[in-house]
Amino acid sequence: MLEYAKIDTGFKDKIASRPGGERVKNCYLCGTCTAGCPVSSLRNEYSPRRFMRMILLGMKEEVLSSPEIWQCSQCHVCVAHCPQDVRFADIIRILRQMSVEEGYAPGDMLKKVEDIDVDLRKQRIALVEELTKEMSK
Ligand code: SF4
Ligand code: SF4
């Protein structure tokens, strides 16, 4: 629910002032980002479009305290699909930085999530290598 006392009307401007967030106000909430997002397809709670709506409404506290901002895998599919070049993957990166800066998430959260992503990529390389071993024989 929208709590007017908590609304920060300058939230989108703060995002727009950081590298990668410049086009945040160009979003017209079409939902193309959510439709193509591989995390959204596995997890109903995760919706780039919903985050964009909350950002445009100024729901800073709800956005920065949401555990869902850490679910993005930074695949950039949303960036490739967006008709307005909003660059949602970069906006998520900014939201994470803000979340840590403003004390909603612990200081080492960015590093921990980055480590998980590196581990997953390593695992994928190893598993695909295993799968393709037979091909080179
Ligand atoms: S970020 Fe782009 S794809 Fe997503 S809702 Fe906004 S305009 Fe549509
Ligand atoms: S970068 Fe994040 S939000 Fe964008 S499509 Fe990939 S997982 Fe979804």
Coordinates of N, CA, C and O and ligand atoms in Angstrom, one line a residue:
M1 N 0.8 -1.2 0.0 CA 0.0 0.0 0.0 C 0.9 1.3 0.0 O 2.0 1.3 0.6
L2 N 0.4 2.3 -0.7 CA 1.2 3.5 -0.8 C 1.0 4.4 0.5 O -0.1 4.8 0.9
E3 N 2.1 4.6 1.3 CA 2.0 5.4 2.5 C 2.6 6.8 2.1 O 3.8 6.9 2.0
Y4 N 1.7 7.7 2.1 CA 2.1 9.1 1.6 C 3.2 9.7 2.4 O 4.1 10.4 1.9
A5 N 3.2 9.4 3.8 CA 4.2 10.0 4.6 C 5.6 9.6 4.3 O 6.6 10.3 4.6
K6 N 5.7 8.4 3.7 CA 7.0 7.8 3.4 C 7.5 8.2 2.0 O 8.6 7.8 1.6
I7 N 6.7 8.8 1.2 CA 7.0 9.1 -0.2 C 8.2 10.1 -0.3 O 8.2 11.1 0.3
D8 N 9.2 9.7 -1.2 CA 10.3 10.6 -1.5 C 10.2 11.0 -3.0 O 10.6 10.2 -3.8
T9 N 9.6 12.1 -3.2 CA 9.4 12.5 -4.6 C 10.7 12.7 -5.4 O 10.7 12.8 -6.6
G10 N 11.8 12.9 -4.7 CA 13.1 13.1 -5.4 C 13.8 11.8 -5.6 O 15.0 11.8 -6.1
F11 N 13.2 10.6 -5.3 CA 13.9 9.4 -5.4 C 14.4 9.1 -6.8 O 15.5 8.8 -7.1
K12 N 13.5 9.3 -7.8 CA 13.9 9.0 -9.2 C 15.0 10.0 -9.6 O 15.9 9.6 -10.4
D13 N 15.0 11.2 -9.1 CA 16.1 12.2 -9.5 C 17.4 11.7 -8.9 O 18.4 11.9 -9.6
K14 N 17.4 11.2 -7.7 CA 18.6 10.7 -7.1 C 19.2 9.5 -7.9 O 20.4 9.4 -8.1
I15 N 18.3 8.7 -8.4 CA 18.7 7.6 -9.3 C 19.3 8.1 -10.6 O 20.3 7.7 -11.1
A16 N 18.5 9.1 -11.1 CA 18.9 9.7 -12.4 C 20.3 10.4 -12.4 O 21.0 10.6 -13.4
S17 N 20.7 10.8 -11.2 CA 21.9 11.6 -11.0 C 23.2 10.7 -11.0 O 24.3 11.1 -11.0
R18 N 22.9 9.3 -10.9 CA 24.1 8.4 -10.9 C 24.3 7.7 -12.2 O 23.3 7.5 -13.0
P19 N 25.6 7.4 -12.5 CA 25.9 6.8 -13.8 C 25.0 5.5 -14.0 O 25.0 4.6 -13.2
G20 N 24.3 5.4 -15.1 CA 23.5 4.3 -15.5 C 22.0 4.5 -15.2 O 21.2 3.8 -15.7
G21 N 21.7 5.5 -14.3 CA 20.4 5.8 -14.0 C 19.7 6.9 -14.7 O 18.6 7.3 -14.5
E22 N 20.5 7.5 -15.6 CA 20.0 8.8 -16.3 C 18.7 8.7 -17.0 O 18.0 9.7 -17.0
R23 N 18.3 7.5 -17.4 CA 17.0 7.4 -18.2 C 15.9 6.8 -17.4 O 14.9 6.4 -18.0
V24 N 16.0 6.8 -16.1 CA 15.0 6.2 -15.3 C 13.6 6.8 -15.5 O 12.6 6.1 -15.5
K25 N 13.5 8.1 -15.8 CA 12.2 8.8 -15.9 C 11.6 8.5 -17.3 O 10.5 8.9 -17.5
N26 N 12.3 7.8 -18.2 CA 11.8 7.5 -19.5 C 10.8 6.3 -19.5 O 10.1 6.1 -20.5
C27 N 10.8 5.6 -18.4 CA 10.0 4.4 -18.3 C 8.5 4.7 -18.4 O 8.0 5.6 -17.7
Y28 N 7.8 4.0 -19.3 CA 6.3 4.2 -19.3 C 5.6 2.9 -18.9 O 4.4 2.7 -19.2
L29 N 6.3 2.1 -18.1 CA 5.7 0.9 -17.4 C 5.1 -0.1 -18.3 O 4.0 -0.6 -18.0
C30 N 5.7 -0.3 -19.4 CA 5.1 -1.3 -20.4 C 5.2 -2.7 -20.0 O 4.4 -3.6 -20.4
G31 N 6.2 -3.1 -19.1 CA 6.3 -4.4 -18.6 C 7.1 -5.4 -19.4 O 7.3 -6.6 -19.1
T32 N 7.7 -4.9 -20.5 CA 8.5 -5.7 -21.4 C 9.7 -6.3 -20.6 O 10.1 -7.5 -20.8
C33 N 10.3 -5.5 -19.7 CA 11.4 -6.0 -18.9 C 11.0 -7.3 -18.0 O 11.7 -8.3 -18.0
T34 N 9.8 -7.2 -17.4 CA 9.4 -8.3 -16.6 C 9.1 -9.5 -17.5 O 9.4 -10.7 -17.1
A35 N 8.5 -9.3 -18.7 CA 8.1 -10.4 -19.5 C 9.4 -11.2 -20.0 O 9.3 -12.4 -20.1
G36 N 10.5 -10.6 -20.1 CA 11.7 -11.3 -20.6 C 12.7 -11.7 -19.5 O 13.7 -12.3 -19.7
C37 N 12.4 -11.3 -18.3 CA 13.4 -11.5 -17.2 C 13.4 -13.0 -16.7 O 12.4 -13.5 -16.3
P38 N 14.6 -13.6 -16.7 CA 14.6 -15.0 -16.3 C 14.4 -15.2 -14.8 O 14.0 -16.3 -14.4
V39 N 14.7 -14.2 -14.0 CA 14.4 -14.4 -12.6 C 12.9 -14.3 -12.4 O 12.3 -15.1 -11.6
S40 N 12.2 -13.3 -13.0 CA 10.7 -13.2 -12.9 C 10.0 -14.5 -13.3 O 9.0 -14.9 -12.8
S41 N 10.6 -15.2 -14.3 CA 9.9 -16.4 -14.8 C 10.0 -17.5 -13.8 O 9.2 -18.4 -13.8
L42 N 10.9 -17.5 -12.9 CA 11.1 -18.5 -11.8 C 10.5 -18.0 -10.5 O 10.3 -18.9 -9.6
R43 N 10.3 -16.7 -10.4 CA 9.9 -16.2 -9.1 C 8.9 -15.1 -9.3 O 9.3 -14.0 -9.7
N44 N 7.7 -15.4 -9.0 CA 6.6 -14.4 -9.2 C 6.8 -13.1 -8.5 O 6.4 -12.0 -9.0
E45 N 7.4 -13.1 -7.3 CA 7.5 -11.9 -6.5 C 8.4 -10.9 -7.1 O 8.4 -9.7 -6.8
Y46 N 9.3 -11.4 -8.0 CA 10.3 -10.5 -8.6 C 9.8 -9.8 -9.9 O 9.5 -10.5 -10.9
S47 N 9.7 -8.5 -9.9 CA 9.1 -7.8 -11.1 C 9.8 -6.5 -11.4 O 9.6 -5.5 -10.6
P48 N 10.7 -6.4 -12.4 CA 11.3 -5.1 -12.7 C 10.3 -4.0 -12.9 O 10.4 -2.9 -12.5
R49 N 9.1 -4.4 -13.6 CA 8.1 -3.3 -13.8 C 7.6 -2.8 -12.5 O 7.4 -1.6 -12.4
R50 N 7.3 -3.7 -11.6 CA 6.8 -3.2 -10.3 C 7.8 -2.3 -9.6 O 7.5 -1.3 -9.0
F51 N 9.1 -2.7 -9.7 CA 10.1 -1.8 -9.1 C 10.1 -0.4 -9.8 O 10.3 0.6 -9.1
M52 N 10.0 -0.4 -11.1 CA 10.0 0.8 -11.8 C 8.8 1.7 -11.4 O 8.9 2.9 -11.2
R53 N 7.7 1.1 -11.2 CA 6.5 1.8 -10.7 C 6.7 2.4 -9.3 O 6.4 3.6 -9.1
M54 N 7.3 1.6 -8.5 CA 7.6 2.1 -7.1 C 8.6 3.2 -7.1 O 8.5 4.2 -6.3
I55 N 9.6 3.1 -8.0 CA 10.6 4.2 -8.1 C 9.9 5.5 -8.5 O 10.1 6.5 -8.0
L56 N 9.1 5.4 -9.6 CA 8.5 6.6 -10.1 C 7.5 7.2 -9.1 O 7.3 8.4 -9.1
L57 N 6.9 6.4 -8.3 CA 6.0 6.9 -7.2 C 6.7 7.4 -6.0 O 6.1 8.1 -5.2
G58 N 8.1 7.2 -5.9 CA 8.8 7.7 -4.8 C 8.9 6.8 -3.6 O 9.1 7.2 -2.5
M59 N 8.6 5.5 -3.8 CA 8.6 4.5 -2.7 C 10.0 4.1 -2.3 O 10.3 2.9 -2.3
K60 N 10.8 5.0 -1.9 CA 12.2 4.7 -1.7 C 12.4 3.7 -0.6 O 13.2 2.7 -0.8
E61 N 11.8 3.9 0.6 CA 12.1 2.9 1.7 C 11.7 1.5 1.3 O 12.4 0.6 1.6
E62 N 10.5 1.3 0.7 CA 10.1 0.0 0.3 C 11.0 -0.6 -0.7 O 11.3 -1.8 -0.7
V63 N 11.5 0.2 -1.7 CA 12.4 -0.4 -2.7 C 13.8 -0.7 -2.1 O 14.2 -1.9 -2.2
L64 N 14.3 0.2 -1.3 CA 15.7 0.0 -0.8 C 15.7 -1.1 0.3 O 16.8 -1.7 0.5
S65 N 14.6 -1.4 0.9 CA 14.6 -2.4 2.0 C 14.1 -3.8 1.4 O 14.1 -4.7 2.2
S66 N 13.8 -3.8 0.2 CA 13.3 -5.0 -0.4 C 14.3 -6.1 -0.6 O 15.3 -5.8 -1.3
P67 N 14.2 -7.3 -0.1 CA 15.1 -8.4 -0.4 C 15.2 -8.7 -1.9 O 16.2 -9.2 -2.4
E68 N 14.1 -8.4 -2.6 CA 14.0 -8.7 -4.1 C 15.1 -8.0 -4.9 O 15.5 -8.5 -6.0
I69 N 15.6 -6.8 -4.5 CA 16.6 -6.1 -5.3 C 17.9 -6.9 -5.4 O 18.7 -6.7 -6.3
W70 N 18.0 -7.9 -4.5 CA 19.2 -8.7 -4.6 C 19.1 -10.0 -5.4 O 20.0 -10.8 -5.6
Q71 N 17.9 -10.2 -5.9 CA 17.6 -11.4 -6.7 C 18.0 -11.3 -8.2 O 18.2 -12.3 -8.9
C72 N 18.2 -10.1 -8.7 CA 18.6 -9.8 -10.1 C 19.9 -10.5 -10.4 O 20.8 -10.4 -9.6
S73 N 20.0 -11.2 -11.5 CA 21.3 -11.9 -11.9 C 22.2 -11.1 -12.8 O 23.2 -11.6 -13.3
Q74 N 21.8 -9.8 -13.0 CA 22.5 -8.9 -13.9 C 22.8 -9.5 -15.3 O 23.9 -9.4 -15.9
C75 N 21.8 -10.2 -15.8 CA 22.0 -10.8 -17.2 C 21.8 -9.7 -18.3 O 22.1 -10.0 -19.4
H76 N 21.1 -8.6 -18.0 CA 20.9 -7.5 -18.9 C 19.9 -7.8 -20.0 O 19.8 -7.0 -21.0
V77 N 19.1 -8.8 -19.9 CA 18.1 -9.1 -20.9 C 17.1 -7.9 -20.9 O 16.6 -7.5 -22.0
C78 N 16.8 -7.4 -19.7 CA 15.8 -6.3 -19.6 C 16.3 -5.0 -20.4 O 15.6 -4.3 -21.0
V79 N 17.7 -4.9 -20.4 CA 18.3 -3.7 -21.0 C 18.1 -3.9 -22.6 O 17.7 -2.9 -23.3
A80 N 18.3 -5.1 -23.0 CA 18.2 -5.4 -24.5 C 16.8 -5.2 -25.0 O 16.6 -4.8 -26.1
H81 N 15.8 -5.5 -24.1 CA 14.4 -5.5 -24.6 C 13.7 -4.2 -24.4 O 12.7 -3.9 -25.0
C82 N 14.2 -3.3 -23.5 CA 13.4 -2.1 -23.1 C 13.3 -1.1 -24.3 O 14.3 -0.7 -24.9
P83 N 12.1 -0.8 -24.7 CA 11.8 0.2 -25.8 C 12.3 1.6 -25.5 O 12.4 2.5 -26.3
Q84 N 12.5 1.9 -24.2 CA 12.8 3.3 -23.8 C 14.3 3.4 -23.3 O 14.7 4.4 -22.8
D85 N 15.1 2.4 -23.5 CA 16.5 2.4 -23.1 C 16.7 2.8 -21.6 O 17.6 3.6 -21.3
V86 N 15.8 2.3 -20.7 CA 15.8 2.6 -19.3 C 17.0 2.0 -18.6 O 17.5 2.6 -17.6
R87 N 17.5 0.9 -19.1 CA 18.7 0.2 -18.5 C 18.4 -0.2 -17.0 O 19.1 0.2 -16.1
F88 N 17.4 -1.1 -16.9 CA 16.9 -1.5 -15.5 C 18.1 -2.2 -14.8 O 18.2 -2.1 -13.5
A89 N 18.9 -3.0 -15.5 CA 20.0 -3.7 -14.8 C 20.9 -2.8 -14.1 O 21.4 -3.0 -12.9
D90 N 21.1 -1.6 -14.7 CA 22.0 -0.6 -14.1 C 21.3 0.1 -12.9 O 21.9 0.5 -11.9
I91 N 20.0 0.2 -13.1 CA 19.2 0.8 -12.0 C 19.2 -0.1 -10.7 O 19.4 0.4 -9.6
I92 N 19.1 -1.4 -11.0 CA 19.2 -2.3 -9.8 C 20.6 -2.2 -9.1 O 20.7 -2.2 -7.9
R93 N 21.6 -2.0 -9.9 CA 23.0 -1.8 -9.3 C 23.0 -0.6 -8.5 O 23.5 -0.6 -7.3
I94 N 22.4 0.5 -8.9 CA 22.3 1.7 -8.2 C 21.4 1.5 -6.9 O 21.8 2.0 -5.8
L95 N 20.3 0.8 -7.0 CA 19.5 0.6 -5.8 C 20.2 -0.2 -4.8 O 20.1 0.1 -3.6
R96 N 21.0 -1.2 -5.2 CA 21.8 -1.9 -4.3 C 22.9 -1.0 -3.5 O 23.0 -1.2 -2.3
Q97 N 23.5 -0.2 -4.3 CA 24.5 0.7 -3.7 C 23.8 1.6 -2.7 O 24.3 1.8 -1.6
M98 N 22.6 2.2 -3.1 CA 21.9 3.0 -2.2 C 21.4 2.3 -0.9 O 21.4 2.8 0.2
S99 N 21.0 1.0 -1.1 CA 20.5 0.2 0.0 C 21.6 0.0 1.1 O 21.4 0.2 2.3
V100 N 22.8 -0.2 0.6 CA 24.0 -0.3 1.5 C 24.3 1.0 2.1 O 24.4 1.2 3.4
E101 N 24.4 2.1 1.3 CA 24.8 3.4 1.8 C 23.8 3.9 2.9 O 24.2 4.6 3.8
E102 N 22.5 3.6 2.7 CA 21.5 4.1 3.6 C 21.2 3.1 4.8 O 20.2 3.3 5.5
G103 N 22.0 2.0 4.8 CA 21.9 1.1 6.0 C 20.7 0.1 5.9 O 20.4 -0.5 6.9
Y104 N 20.1 -0.1 4.7 CA 19.1 -1.1 4.6 C 19.7 -2.5 4.5 O 19.0 -3.5 4.8
A105 N 20.9 -2.5 3.9 CA 21.5 -3.8 3.7 C 22.9 -3.7 4.4 O 23.5 -2.6 4.4
P106 N 23.5 -4.9 4.8 CA 24.8 -4.8 5.4 C 25.9 -4.4 4.4 O 25.8 -4.6 3.2
G107 N 27.0 -3.8 5.0 CA 28.0 -3.2 4.1 C 28.7 -4.2 3.2 O 29.2 -3.8 2.1
D108 N 28.7 -5.5 3.5 CA 29.4 -6.5 2.7 C 28.5 -7.2 1.7 O 28.8 -8.2 1.1
M109 N 27.2 -6.7 1.6 CA 26.2 -7.4 0.8 C 26.6 -7.4 -0.7 O 26.4 -8.5 -1.3
L110 N 27.1 -6.3 -1.2 CA 27.4 -6.2 -2.6 C 28.5 -7.3 -2.9 O 28.4 -8.0 -3.9
K111 N 29.5 -7.4 -2.1 CA 30.6 -8.3 -2.3 C 30.1 -9.8 -2.2 O 30.5 -10.6 -3.1
K112 N 29.2 -10.0 -1.3 CA 28.7 -11.4 -1.1 C 27.9 -11.9 -2.3 O 28.1 -13.0 -2.7
V113 N 27.1 -11.0 -2.8 CA 26.2 -11.3 -4.0 C 27.1 -11.5 -5.2 O 26.9 -12.4 -6.0
E114 N 28.1 -10.6 -5.3 CA 29.0 -10.7 -6.5 C 29.8 -12.1 -6.4 O 29.9 -12.8 -7.4
D115 N 30.2 -12.5 -5.2 CA 30.9 -13.8 -5.0 C 30.0 -14.9 -5.4 O 30.4 -15.9 -6.1
I116 N 28.7 -14.9 -5.1 CA 27.7 -15.9 -5.5 C 27.6 -16.0 -7.0 O 27.7 -17.1 -7.6
D117 N 27.6 -14.8 -7.6 CA 27.5 -14.8 -9.1 C 28.7 -15.4 -9.8 O 28.6 -16.2 -10.7
V118 N 29.9 -15.1 -9.2 CA 31.1 -15.7 -9.8 C 31.1 -17.2 -9.6 O 31.4 -17.9 -10.5
D119 N 30.7 -17.7 -8.4 CA 30.7 -19.1 -8.1 C 29.7 -19.8 -9.1 O 30.0 -20.9 -9.6
L120 N 28.6 -19.2 -9.3 CA 27.6 -19.8 -10.2 C 28.1 -19.9 -11.7 O 27.9 -20.9 -12.4
R121 N 28.8 -18.9 -12.1 CA 29.4 -18.9 -13.5 C 30.5 -20.0 -13.5 O 30.6 -20.7 -14.5
K122 N 31.3 -20.1 -12.5 CA 32.3 -21.2 -12.5 C 31.7 -22.6 -12.5 O 32.1 -23.4 -13.3
Q123 N 30.6 -22.7 -11.7 CA 29.9 -24.0 -11.7 C 29.3 -24.3 -13.1 O 29.4 -25.5 -13.6
R124 N 28.8 -23.3 -13.8 CA 28.2 -23.5 -15.1 C 29.3 -24.0 -16.1 O 29.1 -24.9 -16.9
I125 N 30.4 -23.3 -16.0 CA 31.5 -23.7 -16.9 C 31.9 -25.1 -16.7 O 32.1 -25.9 -17.6
A126 N 32.1 -25.5 -15.4 CA 32.5 -26.9 -15.1 C 31.4 -27.9 -15.6 O 31.8 -29.0 -16.1
L127 N 30.2 -27.6 -15.4 CA 29.1 -28.5 -15.7 C 29.0 -28.7 -17.3 O 28.8 -29.8 -17.8
V128 N 29.1 -27.6 -18.0 CA 29.1 -27.6 -19.4 C 30.3 -28.4 -20.0 O 30.2 -29.2 -20.9
E129 N 31.4 -28.2 -19.3 CA 32.7 -28.8 -19.7 C 32.5 -30.4 -19.6 O 32.8 -31.1 -20.5
E130 N 31.8 -30.7 -18.5 CA 31.5 -32.2 -18.2 C 30.6 -32.7 -19.3 O 30.9 -33.8 -19.9
L131 N 29.6 -32.0 -19.6 CA 28.6 -32.4 -20.7 C 29.3 -32.5 -22.0 O 28.9 -33.4 -22.8
T132 N 30.2 -31.7 -22.4 CA 30.8 -31.6 -23.7 C 32.0 -32.5 -23.9 O 32.6 -32.5 -24.9
K133 N 32.5 -33.1 -22.8 CA 33.7 -33.9 -22.8 C 33.6 -35.0 -23.9 O 34.5 -35.2 -24.7
E134 N 32.4 -35.6 -24.0 CA 32.2 -36.7 -24.9 C 32.3 -36.2 -26.4 O 32.7 -37.0 -27.2
M135 N 32.0 -34.9 -26.6 CA 32.0 -34.4 -27.9 C 33.4 -34.4 -28.5 O 33.6 -34.5 -29.7
S136 N 34.4 -34.2 -27.7 CA 35.8 -34.1 -28.2 C 36.5 -35.4 -28.4 O 37.6 -35.5 -28.9
K137 N 35.8 -36.5 -28.0 CA 36.4 -37.9 -28.2 C 36.2 -38.4 -29.6 O 35.3 -38.1 -30.3
Ligands
SF4_1 S1 12.0 -0.3 -17.8 FE1 11.6 -0.3 -20.0 S2 10.7 -2.4 -20.4 FE2 10.6 -2.0 -18.2 S3 8.6 -1.1 -17.9 FE3 10.0 0.6 -18.1 S4 9.9 1.1 -20.3 FE4 9.0 -0.9 -20.1
SF4_2 S1 19.3 -8.0 -15.4 FE1 18.1 -8.6 -13.6 S2 16.1 -7.6 -14.0 FE2 17.1 -7.6 -15.9 S3 16.4 -9.4 -17.0 FE3 18.3 -9.9 -15.9 S4 17.7 -10.8 -14.0 FE4 15.9 -9.7 -14.8

